CSV table of C-alpha atoms and ligand atoms in Angstrom, one decimal:
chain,number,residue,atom,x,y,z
A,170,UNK,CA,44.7,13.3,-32.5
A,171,UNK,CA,43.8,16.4,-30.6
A,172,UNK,CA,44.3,15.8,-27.1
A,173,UNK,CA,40.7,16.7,-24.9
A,174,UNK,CA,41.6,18.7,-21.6
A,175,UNK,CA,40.4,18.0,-18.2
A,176,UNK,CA,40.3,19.4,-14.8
A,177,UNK,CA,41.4,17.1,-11.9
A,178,UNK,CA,40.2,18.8,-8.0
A,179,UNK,CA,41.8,18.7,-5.4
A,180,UNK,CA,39.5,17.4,-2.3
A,181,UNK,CA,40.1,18.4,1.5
A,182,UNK,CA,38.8,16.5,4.5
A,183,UNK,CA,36.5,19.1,6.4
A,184,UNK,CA,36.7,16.4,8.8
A,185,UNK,CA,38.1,12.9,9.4
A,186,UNK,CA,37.2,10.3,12.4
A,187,UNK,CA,38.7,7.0,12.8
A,188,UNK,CA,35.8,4.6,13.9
A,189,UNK,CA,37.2,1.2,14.0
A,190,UNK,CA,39.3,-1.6,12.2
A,191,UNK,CA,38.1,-3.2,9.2
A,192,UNK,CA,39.2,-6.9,8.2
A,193,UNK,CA,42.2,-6.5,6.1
A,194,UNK,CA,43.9,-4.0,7.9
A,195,UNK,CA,42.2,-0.8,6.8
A,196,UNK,CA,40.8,1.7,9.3
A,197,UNK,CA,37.0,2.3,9.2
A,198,UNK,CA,36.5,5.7,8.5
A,199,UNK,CA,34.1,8.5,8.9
A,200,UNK,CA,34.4,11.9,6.9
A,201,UNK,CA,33.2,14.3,4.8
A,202,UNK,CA,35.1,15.7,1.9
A,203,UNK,CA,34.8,18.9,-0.1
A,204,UNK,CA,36.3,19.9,-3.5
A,205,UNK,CA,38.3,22.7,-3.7
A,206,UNK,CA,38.6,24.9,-7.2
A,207,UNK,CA,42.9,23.9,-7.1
A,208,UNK,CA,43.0,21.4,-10.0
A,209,UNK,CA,45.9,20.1,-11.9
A,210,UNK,CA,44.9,19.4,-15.9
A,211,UNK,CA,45.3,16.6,-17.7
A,212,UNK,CA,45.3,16.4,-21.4
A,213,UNK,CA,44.1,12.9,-23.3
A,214,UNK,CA,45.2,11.7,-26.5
A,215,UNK,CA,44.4,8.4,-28.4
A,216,UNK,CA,47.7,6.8,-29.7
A,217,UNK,CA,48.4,3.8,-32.4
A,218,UNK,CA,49.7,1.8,-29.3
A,219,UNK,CA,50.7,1.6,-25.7
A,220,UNK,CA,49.8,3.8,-22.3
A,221,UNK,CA,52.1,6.5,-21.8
A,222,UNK,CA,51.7,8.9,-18.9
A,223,UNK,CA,53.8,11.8,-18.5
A,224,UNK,CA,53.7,14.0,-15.5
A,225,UNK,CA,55.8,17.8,-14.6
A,226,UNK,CA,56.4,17.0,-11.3
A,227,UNK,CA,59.7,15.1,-10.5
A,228,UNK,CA,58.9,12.8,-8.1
A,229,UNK,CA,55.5,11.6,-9.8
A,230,UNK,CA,56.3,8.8,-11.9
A,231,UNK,CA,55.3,9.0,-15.7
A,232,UNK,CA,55.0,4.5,-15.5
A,233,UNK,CA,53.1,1.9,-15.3
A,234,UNK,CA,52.8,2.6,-10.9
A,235,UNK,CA,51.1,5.9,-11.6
A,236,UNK,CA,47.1,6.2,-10.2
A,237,UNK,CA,46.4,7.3,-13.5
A,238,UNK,CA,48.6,5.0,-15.5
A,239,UNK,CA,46.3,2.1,-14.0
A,240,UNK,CA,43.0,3.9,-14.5
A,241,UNK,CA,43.8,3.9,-18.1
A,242,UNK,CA,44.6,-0.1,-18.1
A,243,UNK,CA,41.7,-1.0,-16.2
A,244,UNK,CA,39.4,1.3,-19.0
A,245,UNK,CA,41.0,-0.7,-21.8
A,246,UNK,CA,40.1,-4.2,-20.2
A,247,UNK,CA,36.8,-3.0,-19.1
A,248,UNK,CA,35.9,-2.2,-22.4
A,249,UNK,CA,37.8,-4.4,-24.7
A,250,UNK,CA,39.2,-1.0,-26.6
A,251,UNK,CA,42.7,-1.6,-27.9
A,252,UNK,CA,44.6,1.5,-29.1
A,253,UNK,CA,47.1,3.9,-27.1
A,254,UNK,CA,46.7,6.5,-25.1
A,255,UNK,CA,48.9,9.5,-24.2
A,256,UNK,CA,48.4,11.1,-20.9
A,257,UNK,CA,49.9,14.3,-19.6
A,258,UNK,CA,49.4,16.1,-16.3
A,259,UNK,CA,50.0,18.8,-15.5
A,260,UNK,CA,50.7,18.8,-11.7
A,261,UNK,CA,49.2,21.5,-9.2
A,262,UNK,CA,48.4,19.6,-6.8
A,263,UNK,CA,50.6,19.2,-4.0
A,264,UNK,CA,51.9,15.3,-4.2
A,265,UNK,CA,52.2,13.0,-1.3
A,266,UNK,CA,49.9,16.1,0.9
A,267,UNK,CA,46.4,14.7,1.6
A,268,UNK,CA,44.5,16.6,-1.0
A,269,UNK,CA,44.2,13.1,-2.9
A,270,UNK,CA,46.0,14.3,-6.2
A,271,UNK,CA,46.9,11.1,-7.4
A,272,UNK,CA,43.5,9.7,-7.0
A,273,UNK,CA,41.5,12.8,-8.6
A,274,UNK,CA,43.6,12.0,-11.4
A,275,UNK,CA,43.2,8.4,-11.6
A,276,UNK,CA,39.4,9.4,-11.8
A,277,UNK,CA,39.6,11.9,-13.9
A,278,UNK,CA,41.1,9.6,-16.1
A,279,UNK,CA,38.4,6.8,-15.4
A,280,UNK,CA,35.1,10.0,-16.3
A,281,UNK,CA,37.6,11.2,-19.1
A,282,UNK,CA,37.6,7.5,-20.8
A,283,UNK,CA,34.3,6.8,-20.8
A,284,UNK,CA,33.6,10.2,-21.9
A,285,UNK,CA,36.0,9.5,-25.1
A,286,UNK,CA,34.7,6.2,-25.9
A,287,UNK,CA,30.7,6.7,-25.3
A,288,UNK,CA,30.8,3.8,-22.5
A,289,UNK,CA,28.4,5.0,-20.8
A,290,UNK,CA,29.3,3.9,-17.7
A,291,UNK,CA,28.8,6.8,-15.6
A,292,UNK,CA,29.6,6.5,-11.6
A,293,UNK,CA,27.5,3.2,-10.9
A,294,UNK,CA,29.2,2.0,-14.1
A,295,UNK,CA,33.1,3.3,-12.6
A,296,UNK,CA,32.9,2.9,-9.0
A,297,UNK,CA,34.0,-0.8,-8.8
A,298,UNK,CA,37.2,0.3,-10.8
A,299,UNK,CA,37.6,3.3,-8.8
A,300,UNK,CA,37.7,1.3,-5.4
A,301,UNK,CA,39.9,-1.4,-6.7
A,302,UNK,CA,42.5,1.9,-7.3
A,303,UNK,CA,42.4,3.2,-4.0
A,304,UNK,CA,40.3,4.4,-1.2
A,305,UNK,CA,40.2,7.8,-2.3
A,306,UNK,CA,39.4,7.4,-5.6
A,307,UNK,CA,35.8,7.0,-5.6
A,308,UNK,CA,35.4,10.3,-3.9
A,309,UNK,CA,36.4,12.0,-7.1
A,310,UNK,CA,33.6,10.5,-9.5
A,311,UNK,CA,31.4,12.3,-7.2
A,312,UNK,CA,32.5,15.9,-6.4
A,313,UNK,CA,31.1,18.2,-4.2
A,314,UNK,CA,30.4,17.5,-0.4
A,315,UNK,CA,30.4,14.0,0.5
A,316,UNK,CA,30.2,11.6,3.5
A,317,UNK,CA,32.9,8.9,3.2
A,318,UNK,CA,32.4,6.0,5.1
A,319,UNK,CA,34.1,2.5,5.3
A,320,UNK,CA,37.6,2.5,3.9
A,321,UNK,CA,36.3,6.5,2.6
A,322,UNK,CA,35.0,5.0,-0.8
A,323,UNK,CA,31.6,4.8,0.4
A,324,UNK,CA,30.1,7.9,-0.7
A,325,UNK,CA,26.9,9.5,-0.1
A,326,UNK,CA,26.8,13.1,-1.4
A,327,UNK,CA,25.7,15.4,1.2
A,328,UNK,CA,23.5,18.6,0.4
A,329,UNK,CA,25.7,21.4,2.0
A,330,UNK,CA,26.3,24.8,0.8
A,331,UNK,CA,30.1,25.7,1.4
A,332,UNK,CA,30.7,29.3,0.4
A,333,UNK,CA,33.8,29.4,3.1
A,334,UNK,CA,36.4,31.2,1.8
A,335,UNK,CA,39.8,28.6,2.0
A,336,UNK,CA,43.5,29.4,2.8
A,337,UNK,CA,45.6,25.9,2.2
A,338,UNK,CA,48.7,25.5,3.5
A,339,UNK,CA,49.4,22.4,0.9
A,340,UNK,CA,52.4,20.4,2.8
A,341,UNK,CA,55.3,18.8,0.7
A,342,UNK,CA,54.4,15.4,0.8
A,343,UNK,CA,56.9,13.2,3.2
A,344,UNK,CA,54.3,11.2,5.1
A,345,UNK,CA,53.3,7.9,4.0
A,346,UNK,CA,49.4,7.2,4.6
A,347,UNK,CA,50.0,3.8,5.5
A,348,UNK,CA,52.7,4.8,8.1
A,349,UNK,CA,50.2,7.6,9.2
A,350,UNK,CA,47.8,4.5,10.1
A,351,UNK,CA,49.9,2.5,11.1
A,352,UNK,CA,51.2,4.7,13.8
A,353,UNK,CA,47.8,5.8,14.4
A,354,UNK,CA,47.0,2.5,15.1
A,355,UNK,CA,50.4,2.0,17.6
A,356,UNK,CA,48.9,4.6,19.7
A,357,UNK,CA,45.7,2.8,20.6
A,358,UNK,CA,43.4,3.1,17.3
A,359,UNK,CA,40.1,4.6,17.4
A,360,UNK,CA,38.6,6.8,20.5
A,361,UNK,CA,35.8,6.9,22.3
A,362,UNK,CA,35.8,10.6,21.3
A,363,UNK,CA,31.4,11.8,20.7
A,364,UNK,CA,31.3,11.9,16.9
A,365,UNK,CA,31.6,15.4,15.8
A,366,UNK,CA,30.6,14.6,12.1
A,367,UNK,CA,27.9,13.5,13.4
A,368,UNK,CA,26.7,16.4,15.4
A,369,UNK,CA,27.3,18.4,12.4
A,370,UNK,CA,25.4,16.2,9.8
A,371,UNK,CA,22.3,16.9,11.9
A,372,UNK,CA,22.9,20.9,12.3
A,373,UNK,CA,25.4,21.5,9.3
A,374,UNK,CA,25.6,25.2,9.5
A,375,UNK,CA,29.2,26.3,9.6
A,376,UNK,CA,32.1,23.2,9.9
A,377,UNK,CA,33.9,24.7,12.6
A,378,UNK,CA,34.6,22.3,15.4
A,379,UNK,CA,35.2,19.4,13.2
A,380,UNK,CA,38.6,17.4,13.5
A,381,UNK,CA,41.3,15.3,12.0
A,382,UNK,CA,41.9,11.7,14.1
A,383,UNK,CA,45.3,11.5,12.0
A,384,UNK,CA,46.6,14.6,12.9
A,385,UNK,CA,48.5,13.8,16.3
A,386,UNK,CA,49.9,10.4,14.3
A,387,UNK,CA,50.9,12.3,11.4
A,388,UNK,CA,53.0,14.7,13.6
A,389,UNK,CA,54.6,11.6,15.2
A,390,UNK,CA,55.6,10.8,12.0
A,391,UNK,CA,56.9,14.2,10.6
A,392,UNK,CA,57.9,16.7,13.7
A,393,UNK,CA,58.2,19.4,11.1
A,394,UNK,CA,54.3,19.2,11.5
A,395,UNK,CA,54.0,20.0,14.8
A,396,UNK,CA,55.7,23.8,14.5
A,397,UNK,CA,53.6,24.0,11.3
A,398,UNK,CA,50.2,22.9,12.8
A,399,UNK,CA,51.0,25.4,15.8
A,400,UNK,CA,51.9,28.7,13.3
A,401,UNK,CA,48.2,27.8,11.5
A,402,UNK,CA,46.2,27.6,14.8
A,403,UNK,CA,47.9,31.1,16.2
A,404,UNK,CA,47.2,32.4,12.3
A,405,UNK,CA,43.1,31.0,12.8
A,406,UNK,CA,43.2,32.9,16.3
A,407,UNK,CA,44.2,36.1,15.0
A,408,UNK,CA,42.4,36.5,11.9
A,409,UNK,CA,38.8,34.4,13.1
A,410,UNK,CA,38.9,31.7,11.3
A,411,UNK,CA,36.0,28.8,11.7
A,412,UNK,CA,38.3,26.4,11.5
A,413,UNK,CA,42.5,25.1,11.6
A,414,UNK,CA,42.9,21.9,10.7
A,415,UNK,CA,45.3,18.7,8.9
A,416,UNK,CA,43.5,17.4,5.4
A,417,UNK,CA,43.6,13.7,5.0
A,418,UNK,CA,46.7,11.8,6.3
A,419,UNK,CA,48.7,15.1,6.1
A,420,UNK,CA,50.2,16.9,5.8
A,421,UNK,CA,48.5,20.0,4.1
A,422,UNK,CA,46.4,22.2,6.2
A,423,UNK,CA,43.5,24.7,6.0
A,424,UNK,CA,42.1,26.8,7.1
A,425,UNK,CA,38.0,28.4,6.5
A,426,UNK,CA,37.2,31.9,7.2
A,427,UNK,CA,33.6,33.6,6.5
A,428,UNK,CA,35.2,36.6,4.6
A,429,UNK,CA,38.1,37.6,2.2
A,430,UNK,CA,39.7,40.1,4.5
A,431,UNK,CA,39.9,37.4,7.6
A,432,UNK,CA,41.4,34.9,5.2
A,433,UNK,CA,43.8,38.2,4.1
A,434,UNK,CA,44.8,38.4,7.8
A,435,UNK,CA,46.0,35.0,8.3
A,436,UNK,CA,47.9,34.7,5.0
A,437,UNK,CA,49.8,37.9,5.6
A,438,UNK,CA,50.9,36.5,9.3
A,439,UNK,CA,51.5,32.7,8.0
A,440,UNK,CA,53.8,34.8,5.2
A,441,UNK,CA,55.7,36.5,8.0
A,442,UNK,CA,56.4,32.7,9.4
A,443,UNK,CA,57.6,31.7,5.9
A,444,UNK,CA,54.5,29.4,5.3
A,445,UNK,CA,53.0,29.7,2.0
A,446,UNK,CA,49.0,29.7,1.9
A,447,UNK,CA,47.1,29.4,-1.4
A,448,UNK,CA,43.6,30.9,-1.3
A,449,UNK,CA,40.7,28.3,-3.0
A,450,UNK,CA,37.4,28.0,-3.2
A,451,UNK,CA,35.1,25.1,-2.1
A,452,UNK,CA,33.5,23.7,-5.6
A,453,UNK,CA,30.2,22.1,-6.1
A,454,UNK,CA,28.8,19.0,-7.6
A,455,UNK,CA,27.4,20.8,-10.1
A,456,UNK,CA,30.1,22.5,-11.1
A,457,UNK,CA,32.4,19.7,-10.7
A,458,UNK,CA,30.7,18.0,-13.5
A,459,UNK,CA,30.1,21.2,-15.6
A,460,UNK,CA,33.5,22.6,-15.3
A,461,UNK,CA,35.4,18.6,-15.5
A,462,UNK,CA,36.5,19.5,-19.5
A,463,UNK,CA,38.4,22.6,-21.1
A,464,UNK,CA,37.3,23.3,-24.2
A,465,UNK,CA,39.5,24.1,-26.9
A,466,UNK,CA,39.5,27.0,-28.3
A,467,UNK,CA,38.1,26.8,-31.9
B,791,LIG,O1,43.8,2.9,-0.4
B,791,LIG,P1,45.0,3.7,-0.3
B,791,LIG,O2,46.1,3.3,-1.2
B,791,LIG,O3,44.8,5.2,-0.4
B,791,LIG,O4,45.5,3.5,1.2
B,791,LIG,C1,46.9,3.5,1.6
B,791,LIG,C2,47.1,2.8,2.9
B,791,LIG,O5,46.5,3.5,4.0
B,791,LIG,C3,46.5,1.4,3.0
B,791,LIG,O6,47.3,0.5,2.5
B,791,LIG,C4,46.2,1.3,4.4
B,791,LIG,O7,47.4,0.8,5.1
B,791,LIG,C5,46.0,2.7,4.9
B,791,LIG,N1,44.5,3.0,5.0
B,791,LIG,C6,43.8,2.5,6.1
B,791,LIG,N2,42.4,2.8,6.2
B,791,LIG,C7,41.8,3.5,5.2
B,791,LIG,C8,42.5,4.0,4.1
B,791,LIG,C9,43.9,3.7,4.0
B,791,LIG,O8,44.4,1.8,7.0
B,791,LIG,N3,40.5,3.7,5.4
């Protein structure tokens, strides 16, 4: 069978609070994700028999532990379809680097399904599956800008224009999120710190002065951050940018600037540092749905 081809996004946190302890050790979060227009691509193929997933990265595994891999078994039980699949991605994505690959794909997998098999489902339909995969995944049947709060899997889509322009500085994986958390939560857990997500929810004109609660633990965990984190802020200073700052549980980084030739500025001096920025866009809902499959060409 022709395989279909799909776009999986890449999300950043604009902003990420820690706001308590939830009972089964999970942190209660508060933060607002965006889409960016990175994306790996996955194709989809039905087989005679058996899942296989196959990936081009080398340390993303192509069995049964993949995001994706499991997004495809829960599909099957869900809807009682027997039949293989074949599943390749094609990885873009930094892995292991806070921009919640794994998990876009996993839900890419979960939209591209029920797309295949007429389910029906749709996001109320998916989102029970989606949260029993992971705390990020329920972000990506939504798209767009979103409030996560809870564990991050409950979503309410926010009504913000991002037209930012985005320089990320996608990190190389390294840092476990559960070690991030955990050392998070060595250091004393949640702050009394004024919600900033919250002043900006009320007057969300630019993001600027949001931050990343994980940031400081992540360091802790992988030094290597620290030098990295300072190089980006002395990059935002010099070229204007709104805002510097760690996406997710590290340990990419981005940065948002008003205009091309700011964002120009900063990738030319984080070059000269030997740090490699990738310039994005933010995406929308909207187009996260319309732009989800490639069509082949006729
Ligand atoms: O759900 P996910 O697999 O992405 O989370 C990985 C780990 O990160 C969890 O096992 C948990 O230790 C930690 N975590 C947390 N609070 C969250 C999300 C994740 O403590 N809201």
């Amino acid at each position: 069978m022709t395989p279909r081809r799909f776009r999986s996004f890449a999300k950043i946190n604009l902003g990420l609070e820690v706001v308590g302890r939830l009972p089964g050790g999970y942190h209660e979060l508060k933060t607002i994700f965006a889409t960016l227009s990175l994306h790996d691509t996955i194709d989809i193929a039905a087989t005679k028999a058996g899942i296989s997933v196959r990936t081009d990265h080398p340390s993303v595994p192509g069995d049964e532990t993949n995001l994706a891999h499991r997004a495809a078994v829960a599909m099957q039980r869900l809807s009682g379809r027997t039949g293989g699949l074949s599943i390749a991605i094609h990885k873009r994505i930094a892995v292991g680097g806070g921009l919640g690959g794994g998990s876009s794909n996993a839900a890419a997998v979960l939209r591209a399904l029920d797309s295949m098999w007429g389910l029906g489902l749709g996001r109320e339909g998916l989102i029970e599956i989606a949260k029993s995969l992971g705390a990020d995944v329920p972000y990506f049947l939504f798209g767009g800008a979103a409030l996560g709060l809870g564990r991050g899997d409950d979503i309410r889509p926010l009504d913000l224009r991002l037209d930012q322009k985005v320089l990320l500085v996608p990190g190389d994986g390294g840092v476990s999120t559960a070690q991030v958390f955990r050392r998070f939560a060595e250091d004393g857990g949640p702050s009394e710190a004024r919600s900033r997500i919250d002043a900006f929810l009320r007057k969300p004109l630019t993001p600027g002065r949001l931050r990343n609660d994980l940031e400081r633990a992540a360091i802790e965990e992988s030094p290597a951050l620290a030098g990295v984190a300072r190089r980006i802020r002395r990059a935002a200073r010099v070229s204007g940018a709104i805002q510097a700052a760690m996406s997710g549980s590290g340990s990419s980084f981005f940065l948002l600037f008003e205009d091309a030739p700011s964002r120009a500025a900063a990738w030319r001096d984080l070059r000269e540092a030997g740090i490699r920025g990738v310039p994005c866009g933010f995406v929308s809902r909207r187009s996260y749905e319309s732009r989800f499959e490639i069509p082949r060409q006729a």
